[in-house]
PDB file of C-alpha atoms in Angstrom:
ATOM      1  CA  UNK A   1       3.723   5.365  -3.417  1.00 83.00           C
ATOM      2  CA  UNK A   2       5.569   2.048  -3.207  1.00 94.00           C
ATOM      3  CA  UNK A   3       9.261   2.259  -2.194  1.00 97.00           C
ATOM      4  CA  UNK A   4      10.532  -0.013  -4.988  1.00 98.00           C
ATOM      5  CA  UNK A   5       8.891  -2.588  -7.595  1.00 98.00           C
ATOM      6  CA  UNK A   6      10.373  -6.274  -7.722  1.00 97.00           C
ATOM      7  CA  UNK A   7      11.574  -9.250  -6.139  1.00 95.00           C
ATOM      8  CA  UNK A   8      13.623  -9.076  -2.698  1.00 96.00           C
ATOM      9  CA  UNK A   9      15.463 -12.547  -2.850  1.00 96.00           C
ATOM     10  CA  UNK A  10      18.370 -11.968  -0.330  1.00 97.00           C
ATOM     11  CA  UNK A  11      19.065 -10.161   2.792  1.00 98.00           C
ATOM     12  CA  UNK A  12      21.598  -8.543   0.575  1.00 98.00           C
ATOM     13  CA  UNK A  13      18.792  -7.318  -1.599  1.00 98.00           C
ATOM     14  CA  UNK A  14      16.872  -5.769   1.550  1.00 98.00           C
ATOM     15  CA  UNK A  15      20.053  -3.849   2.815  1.00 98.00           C
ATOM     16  CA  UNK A  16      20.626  -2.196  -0.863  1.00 98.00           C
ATOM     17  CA  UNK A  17      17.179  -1.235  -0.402  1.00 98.00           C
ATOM     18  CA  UNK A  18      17.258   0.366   3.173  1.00 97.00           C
ATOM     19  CA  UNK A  19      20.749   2.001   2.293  1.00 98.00           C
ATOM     20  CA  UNK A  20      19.077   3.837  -0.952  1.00 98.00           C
ATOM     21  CA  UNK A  21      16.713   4.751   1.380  1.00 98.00           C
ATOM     22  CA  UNK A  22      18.474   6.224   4.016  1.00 97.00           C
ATOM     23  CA  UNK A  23      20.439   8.040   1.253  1.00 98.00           C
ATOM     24  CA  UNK A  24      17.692   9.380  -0.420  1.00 97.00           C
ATOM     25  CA  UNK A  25      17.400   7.331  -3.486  1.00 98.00           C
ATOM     26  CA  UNK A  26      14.333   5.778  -3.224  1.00 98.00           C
ATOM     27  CA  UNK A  27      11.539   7.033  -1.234  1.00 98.00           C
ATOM     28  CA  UNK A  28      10.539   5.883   2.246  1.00 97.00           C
ATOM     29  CA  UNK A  29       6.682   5.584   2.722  1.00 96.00           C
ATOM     30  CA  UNK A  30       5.787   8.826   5.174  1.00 95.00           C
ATOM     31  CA  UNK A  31       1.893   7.910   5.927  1.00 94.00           C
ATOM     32  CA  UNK A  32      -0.800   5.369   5.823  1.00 94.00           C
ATOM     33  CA  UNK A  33      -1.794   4.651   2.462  1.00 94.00           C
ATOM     34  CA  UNK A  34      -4.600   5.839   0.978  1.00 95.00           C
ATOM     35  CA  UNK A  35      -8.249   3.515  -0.054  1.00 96.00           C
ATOM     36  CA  UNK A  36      -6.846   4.041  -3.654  1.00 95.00           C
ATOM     37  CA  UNK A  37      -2.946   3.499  -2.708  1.00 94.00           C
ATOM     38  CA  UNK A  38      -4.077   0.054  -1.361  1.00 95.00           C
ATOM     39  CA  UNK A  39      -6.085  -0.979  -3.949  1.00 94.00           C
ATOM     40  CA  UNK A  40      -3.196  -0.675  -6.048  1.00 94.00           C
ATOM     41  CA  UNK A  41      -0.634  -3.172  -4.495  1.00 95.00           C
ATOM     42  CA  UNK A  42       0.199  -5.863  -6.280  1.00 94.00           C
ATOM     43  CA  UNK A  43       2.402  -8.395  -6.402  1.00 93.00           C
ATOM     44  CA  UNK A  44       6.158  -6.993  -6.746  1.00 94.00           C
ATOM     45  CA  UNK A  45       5.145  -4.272  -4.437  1.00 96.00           C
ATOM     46  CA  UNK A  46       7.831  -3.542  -1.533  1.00 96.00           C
ATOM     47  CA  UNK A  47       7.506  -0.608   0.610  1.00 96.00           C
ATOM     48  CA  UNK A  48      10.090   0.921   3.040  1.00 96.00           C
ATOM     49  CA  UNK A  49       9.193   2.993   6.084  1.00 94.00           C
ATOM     50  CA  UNK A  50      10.794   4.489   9.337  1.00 94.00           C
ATOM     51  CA  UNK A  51       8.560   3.610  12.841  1.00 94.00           C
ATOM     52  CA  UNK A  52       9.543   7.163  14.004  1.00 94.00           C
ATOM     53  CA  UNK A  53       9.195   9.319  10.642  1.00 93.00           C
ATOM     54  CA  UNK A  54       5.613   7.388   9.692  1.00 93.00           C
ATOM     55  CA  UNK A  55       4.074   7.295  13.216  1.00 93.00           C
ATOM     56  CA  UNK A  56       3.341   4.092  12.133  1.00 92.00           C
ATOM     57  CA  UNK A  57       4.677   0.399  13.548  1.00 91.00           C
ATOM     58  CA  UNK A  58       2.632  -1.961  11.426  1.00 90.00           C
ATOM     59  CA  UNK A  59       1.990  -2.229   8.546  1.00 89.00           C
ATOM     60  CA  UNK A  60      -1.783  -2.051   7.553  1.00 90.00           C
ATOM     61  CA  UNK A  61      -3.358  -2.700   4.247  1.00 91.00           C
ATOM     62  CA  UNK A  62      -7.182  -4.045   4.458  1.00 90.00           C
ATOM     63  CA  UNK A  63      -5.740  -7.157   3.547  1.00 92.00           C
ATOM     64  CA  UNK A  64      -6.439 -10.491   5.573  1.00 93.00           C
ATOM     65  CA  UNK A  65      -2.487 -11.731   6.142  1.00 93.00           C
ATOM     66  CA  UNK A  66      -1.812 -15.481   7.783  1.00 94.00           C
ATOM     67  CA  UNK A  67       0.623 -15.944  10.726  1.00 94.00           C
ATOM     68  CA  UNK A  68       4.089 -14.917   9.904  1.00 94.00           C
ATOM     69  CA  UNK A  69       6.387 -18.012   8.610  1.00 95.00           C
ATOM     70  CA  UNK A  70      10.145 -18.294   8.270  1.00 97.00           C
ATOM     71  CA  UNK A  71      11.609 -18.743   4.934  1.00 94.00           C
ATOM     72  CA  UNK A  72      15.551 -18.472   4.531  1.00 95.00           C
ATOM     73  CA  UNK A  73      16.627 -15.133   6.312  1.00 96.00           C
ATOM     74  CA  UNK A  74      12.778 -13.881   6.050  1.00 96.00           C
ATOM     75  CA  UNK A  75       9.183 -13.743   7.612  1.00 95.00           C
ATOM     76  CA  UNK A  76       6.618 -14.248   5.118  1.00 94.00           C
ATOM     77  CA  UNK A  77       3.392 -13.797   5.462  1.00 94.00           C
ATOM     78  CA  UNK A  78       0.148 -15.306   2.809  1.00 94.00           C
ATOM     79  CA  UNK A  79      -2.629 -13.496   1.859  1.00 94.00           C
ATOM     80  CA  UNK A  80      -5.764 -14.939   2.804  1.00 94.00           C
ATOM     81  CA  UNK A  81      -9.283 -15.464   1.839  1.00 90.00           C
ATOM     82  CA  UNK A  82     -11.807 -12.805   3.912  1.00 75.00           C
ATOM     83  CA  UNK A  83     -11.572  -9.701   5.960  1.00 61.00           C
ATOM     84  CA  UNK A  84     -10.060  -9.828   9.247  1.00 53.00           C
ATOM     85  CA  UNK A  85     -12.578  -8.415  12.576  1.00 48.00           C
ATOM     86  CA  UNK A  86     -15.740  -9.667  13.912  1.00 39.00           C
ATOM     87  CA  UNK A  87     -18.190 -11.029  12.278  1.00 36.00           C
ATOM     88  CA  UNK A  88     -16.932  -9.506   8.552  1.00 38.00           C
ATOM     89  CA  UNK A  89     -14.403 -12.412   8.676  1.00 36.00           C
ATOM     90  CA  UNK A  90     -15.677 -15.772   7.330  1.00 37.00           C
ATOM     91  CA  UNK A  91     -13.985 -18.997   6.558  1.00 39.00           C
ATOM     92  CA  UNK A  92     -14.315 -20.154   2.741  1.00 40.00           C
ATOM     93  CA  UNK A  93     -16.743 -22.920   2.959  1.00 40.00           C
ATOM     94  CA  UNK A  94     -15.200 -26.745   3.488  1.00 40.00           C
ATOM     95  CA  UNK A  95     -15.458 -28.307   0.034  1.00 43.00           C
ATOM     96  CA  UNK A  96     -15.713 -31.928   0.703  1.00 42.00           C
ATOM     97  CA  UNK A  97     -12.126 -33.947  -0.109  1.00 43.00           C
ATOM     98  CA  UNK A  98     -11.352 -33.363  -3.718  1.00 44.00           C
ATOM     99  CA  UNK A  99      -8.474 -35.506  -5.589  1.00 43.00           C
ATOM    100  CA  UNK A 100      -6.514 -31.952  -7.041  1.00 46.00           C
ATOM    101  CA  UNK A 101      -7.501 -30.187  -3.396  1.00 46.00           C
ATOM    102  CA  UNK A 102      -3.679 -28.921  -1.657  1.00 52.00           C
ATOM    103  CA  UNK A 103      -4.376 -28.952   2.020  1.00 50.00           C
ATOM    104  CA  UNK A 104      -1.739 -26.659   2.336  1.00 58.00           C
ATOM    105  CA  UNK A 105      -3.925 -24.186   0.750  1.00 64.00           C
ATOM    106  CA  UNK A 106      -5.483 -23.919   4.283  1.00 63.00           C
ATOM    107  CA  UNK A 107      -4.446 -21.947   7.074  1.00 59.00           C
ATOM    108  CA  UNK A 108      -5.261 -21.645  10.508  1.00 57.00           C
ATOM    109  CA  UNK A 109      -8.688 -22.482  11.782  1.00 59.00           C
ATOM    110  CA  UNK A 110     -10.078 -24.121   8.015  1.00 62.00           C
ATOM    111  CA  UNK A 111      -9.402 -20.927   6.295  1.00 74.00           C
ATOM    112  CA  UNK A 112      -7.780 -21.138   3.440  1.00 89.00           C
ATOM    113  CA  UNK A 113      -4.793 -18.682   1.326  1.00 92.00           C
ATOM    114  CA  UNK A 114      -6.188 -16.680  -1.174  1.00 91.00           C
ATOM    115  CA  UNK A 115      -5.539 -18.032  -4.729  1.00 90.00           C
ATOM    116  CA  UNK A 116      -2.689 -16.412  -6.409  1.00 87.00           C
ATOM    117  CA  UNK A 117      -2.624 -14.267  -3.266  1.00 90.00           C
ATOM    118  CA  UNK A 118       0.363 -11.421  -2.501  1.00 89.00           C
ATOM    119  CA  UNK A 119       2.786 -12.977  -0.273  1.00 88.00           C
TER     120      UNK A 119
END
């Protein structure tokens, strides 16, 4: 299912990747995964796919993901607390000030990153 299992750390690194997949070394993700498939992402997890070959442009996992940030050469993106749509979406409650509370575990609109979340 997943294209490759580790840690991307340079643009380097993501080019090695897409050239073993265009070669045909490592497998390119040809569908949208599965209820199991996604249940089974964790961290280390990178998958590769084509727009044109997957019919597919974004990437979709049932996971709530923040805004996209820039780090080094890359977009990242934080897992957060909740479900995304409607009404199933709901902020973590506001705990009142706390001395060990980060506020940058919060994201937009007082919700916050999911502990230990994927990035």
């Amino acid at each position: 299912m997943e294209t490759y299992y580790g840690h991307v750390r340079t643009p380097g690194d993501a080019i090695l990747l897409f050239e073993a997949c265009r070669i045909g070394l490592l497998p390119r993700v040809q569908r949208r995964l599965s209820e199991k498939e996604r249940l089974s992402i964790k961290s280390g997890s990178v998958f590769v796919w084509d727009e044109r070959e997957a019919g597919m442009r974004r990437w979709t996992d049932g996971k709530s993901w923040s805004a996209s940030r820039v780090s080094g050469s890359f977009l990242t993106y934080r897992e957060m607390e909740g479900k995304r749509g409607g009404s199933t979406f709901s902020a973590a409650p506001k705990a009142p000030a706390a001395k060990d509370h980060d506020a940058s575990d919060d994201g937009p609109d007082g919700y916050r990153y999911k502990p230990d979340g994927l990035i």
